[in-house]
Amino acid sequence: MKKNTALFIIIVSLVSLIVFYTGSPAYAQNSQASANRAINEAQDSIYMAYKSIAQADQAGGDVTNLVDQLNTAVSLLEEARDSYGQGDYSTAYEKAVEAESIAETVKQNADDLHARASFARSLQIIVIPVVIVLVVIFSYIFIKRGWKWLERKADEEFLEMEIGIPAEEEEE
């Protein structure tokens, strides 16, 4: 019986300690600070994602989906701020962390898109002039050789022509 009583006292003490700790102002302050920190980090991540999207757009990438995803993060950040203002720090923290996660993913995708778009633009700057030069060279060669071939063909046909007297002149 003493073992059960001692175990009961330990469990009740632990539960009381947990309830007291989570209800204490120190815990609430810690949640408030964590929520505030998470909101600030989410805001910074959203700003960095926005800058990356702007760079990808300037490089010629299609940023439509990235902008939609970033708008989702902004909405979550606003919800986190609203929850924070209402004193619901755990919801504010969760929403802010989710917004930060989305913003980080958007930033990575925007950086990748920027790299691909920059490479494509560089490739266009190099490839298009090279193709134009090659087309001009091949056109010149084709025209030059083709013209000579046409002249030879015309000369051969001229040489193969038979000179004859028309039928009317033969009778006279």
Coordinates of C-alpha atoms in Angstrom, one line a residue:
M1 CA 0.0 0.0 0.0
K2 CA 2.8 2.3 0.8
K3 CA 4.3 1.8 -2.7
N4 CA 1.0 2.8 -4.3
T5 CA 0.6 5.8 -2.1
A6 CA 4.2 7.0 -2.8
L7 CA 3.7 6.5 -6.5
F8 CA 0.4 8.4 -6.3
I9 CA 2.1 11.3 -4.5
I10 CA 4.9 11.4 -7.1
I11 CA 2.4 11.5 -10.0
V12 CA 0.2 14.1 -8.3
S13 CA 3.3 16.2 -7.6
L14 CA 4.6 16.0 -11.2
V15 CA 1.2 16.9 -12.6
S16 CA 0.9 19.8 -10.2
L17 CA 4.3 21.0 -11.1
I18 CA 3.5 20.8 -14.8
V19 CA 0.2 22.6 -14.3
F20 CA 1.8 25.3 -12.1
Y21 CA 4.7 25.8 -14.5
T22 CA 2.6 26.1 -17.7
G23 CA 0.2 28.5 -16.0
S24 CA 2.9 30.7 -14.6
P25 CA 3.7 34.1 -16.0
A26 CA 7.3 33.0 -16.7
Y27 CA 6.0 30.4 -19.2
A28 CA 3.6 32.9 -20.7
Q29 CA 6.4 35.4 -21.1
N30 CA 8.6 32.7 -22.8
S31 CA 5.8 31.8 -25.2
Q32 CA 5.2 35.5 -26.0
A33 CA 9.0 36.0 -26.6
S34 CA 9.1 32.8 -28.8
A35 CA 6.1 34.0 -30.8
N36 CA 7.5 37.4 -31.2
R37 CA 10.9 36.0 -32.3
A38 CA 9.1 33.6 -34.7
I39 CA 7.1 36.5 -36.2
N40 CA 10.3 38.6 -36.7
E41 CA 12.1 35.6 -38.3
A42 CA 9.1 34.9 -40.6
Q43 CA 9.1 38.6 -41.6
D44 CA 12.8 38.5 -42.4
S45 CA 12.4 35.3 -44.4
I46 CA 9.5 36.8 -46.4
Y47 CA 11.6 39.9 -47.2
M48 CA 14.5 37.7 -48.4
A49 CA 12.1 35.6 -50.5
Y50 CA 10.7 38.7 -52.1
K51 CA 14.1 39.9 -53.0
S52 CA 14.9 36.6 -54.6
I53 CA 11.7 36.6 -56.5
A54 CA 12.5 40.1 -57.8
Q55 CA 15.9 38.9 -59.0
A56 CA 14.4 35.9 -60.7
D57 CA 11.8 38.1 -62.4
Q58 CA 14.5 40.5 -63.7
A59 CA 16.4 37.5 -65.1
G60 CA 13.3 36.6 -67.1
G61 CA 11.9 33.7 -65.0
D62 CA 8.2 33.0 -64.6
V63 CA 7.6 33.9 -60.9
T64 CA 3.8 33.6 -60.9
N65 CA 3.7 30.4 -58.7
L66 CA 6.4 31.8 -56.4
V67 CA 4.4 35.0 -55.8
D68 CA 1.3 33.0 -55.0
Q69 CA 3.3 30.9 -52.5
L70 CA 4.8 34.0 -50.9
N71 CA 1.3 35.5 -50.6
T72 CA 0.3 32.5 -48.6
A73 CA 3.2 33.1 -46.3
V74 CA 2.3 36.7 -45.9
S75 CA -1.3 35.7 -45.1
L76 CA 0.0 33.3 -42.4
L77 CA 2.2 36.0 -41.0
E78 CA -0.8 38.3 -40.7
E79 CA -2.7 35.6 -38.9
A80 CA 0.2 35.1 -36.6
R81 CA 0.2 38.8 -35.8
D82 CA -3.5 38.8 -35.2
S83 CA -3.1 35.8 -32.8
Y84 CA -0.2 37.5 -31.1
G85 CA -2.4 40.6 -30.6
Q86 CA -5.1 38.5 -29.1
G87 CA -2.7 36.9 -26.7
D88 CA -2.8 33.5 -28.4
Y89 CA 1.0 33.1 -28.5
S90 CA 1.1 29.4 -29.3
T91 CA -1.0 29.9 -32.4
A92 CA 1.0 32.9 -33.3
Y93 CA 4.2 30.9 -33.0
E94 CA 2.8 28.0 -35.1
K95 CA 1.6 30.3 -37.9
A96 CA 4.8 32.3 -37.9
V97 CA 6.9 29.2 -38.2
E98 CA 4.8 27.9 -41.0
A99 CA 5.1 31.3 -42.8
E100 CA 8.9 31.2 -42.4
S101 CA 9.0 27.7 -43.8
I102 CA 7.1 28.6 -46.8
A103 CA 9.1 31.8 -47.3
E104 CA 12.4 29.8 -47.1
T105 CA 11.1 27.3 -49.7
V106 CA 10.1 30.2 -52.0
K107 CA 13.5 31.8 -51.6
Q108 CA 15.3 28.6 -52.6
N109 CA 13.0 28.1 -55.6
A110 CA 13.4 31.7 -56.6
D111 CA 17.2 31.4 -56.4
D112 CA 17.1 28.3 -58.5
L113 CA 14.8 30.0 -61.0
H114 CA 17.1 33.0 -61.1
A115 CA 20.1 30.8 -61.9
R116 CA 18.3 28.9 -64.7
A117 CA 16.9 32.2 -66.2
S118 CA 20.3 33.8 -66.1
F119 CA 21.9 30.8 -67.7
A120 CA 19.2 30.8 -70.5
R121 CA 19.7 34.5 -71.1
S122 CA 23.5 34.1 -71.3
L123 CA 23.0 31.2 -73.6
Q124 CA 20.8 33.4 -75.8
I125 CA 23.4 36.1 -75.9
I126 CA 26.0 33.7 -77.1
V127 CA 24.0 31.3 -79.3
I128 CA 21.9 33.8 -81.3
P129 CA 24.9 35.7 -82.8
V130 CA 26.7 32.5 -83.5
V131 CA 23.7 31.1 -85.3
I132 CA 23.3 34.3 -87.3
V133 CA 26.9 34.2 -88.4
L134 CA 26.6 30.5 -89.4
V135 CA 23.4 31.2 -91.4
V136 CA 25.1 34.0 -93.2
I137 CA 28.2 31.9 -94.0
F138 CA 26.2 28.9 -95.2
S139 CA 23.9 31.2 -97.2
Y140 CA 26.9 32.8 -98.9
I141 CA 28.4 29.4 -99.7
F142 CA 25.1 28.0 -101.0
I143 CA 24.5 31.1 -103.1
K144 CA 28.0 31.2 -104.5
R145 CA 28.1 27.4 -105.3
G146 CA 24.5 27.3 -106.4
W147 CA 25.1 30.2 -108.8
K148 CA 28.1 28.5 -110.3
W149 CA 26.2 25.3 -110.6
L150 CA 23.3 27.1 -112.4
E151 CA 25.8 28.7 -114.7
R152 CA 27.4 25.4 -115.6
K153 CA 24.0 23.8 -116.1
A154 CA 23.0 26.6 -118.5
D155 CA 26.4 26.3 -120.4
E156 CA 25.9 22.5 -120.7
E157 CA 22.4 23.0 -122.1
F158 CA 23.6 25.6 -124.5
L159 CA 26.4 23.4 -125.8
E160 CA 24.1 20.5 -126.2
M161 CA 21.7 22.5 -128.4
E162 CA 21.6 21.4 -132.0
I163 CA 21.8 24.1 -134.6
G164 CA 19.5 23.4 -137.3
I165 CA 17.7 25.1 -140.1
P166 CA 14.0 25.5 -139.6
A167 CA 11.8 23.5 -141.8
E168 CA 10.5 26.5 -143.8
E169 CA 14.0 27.6 -144.8
E170 CA 14.9 24.1 -146.1
E171 CA 12.2 24.2 -148.8
E172 CA 13.3 27.3 -150.4

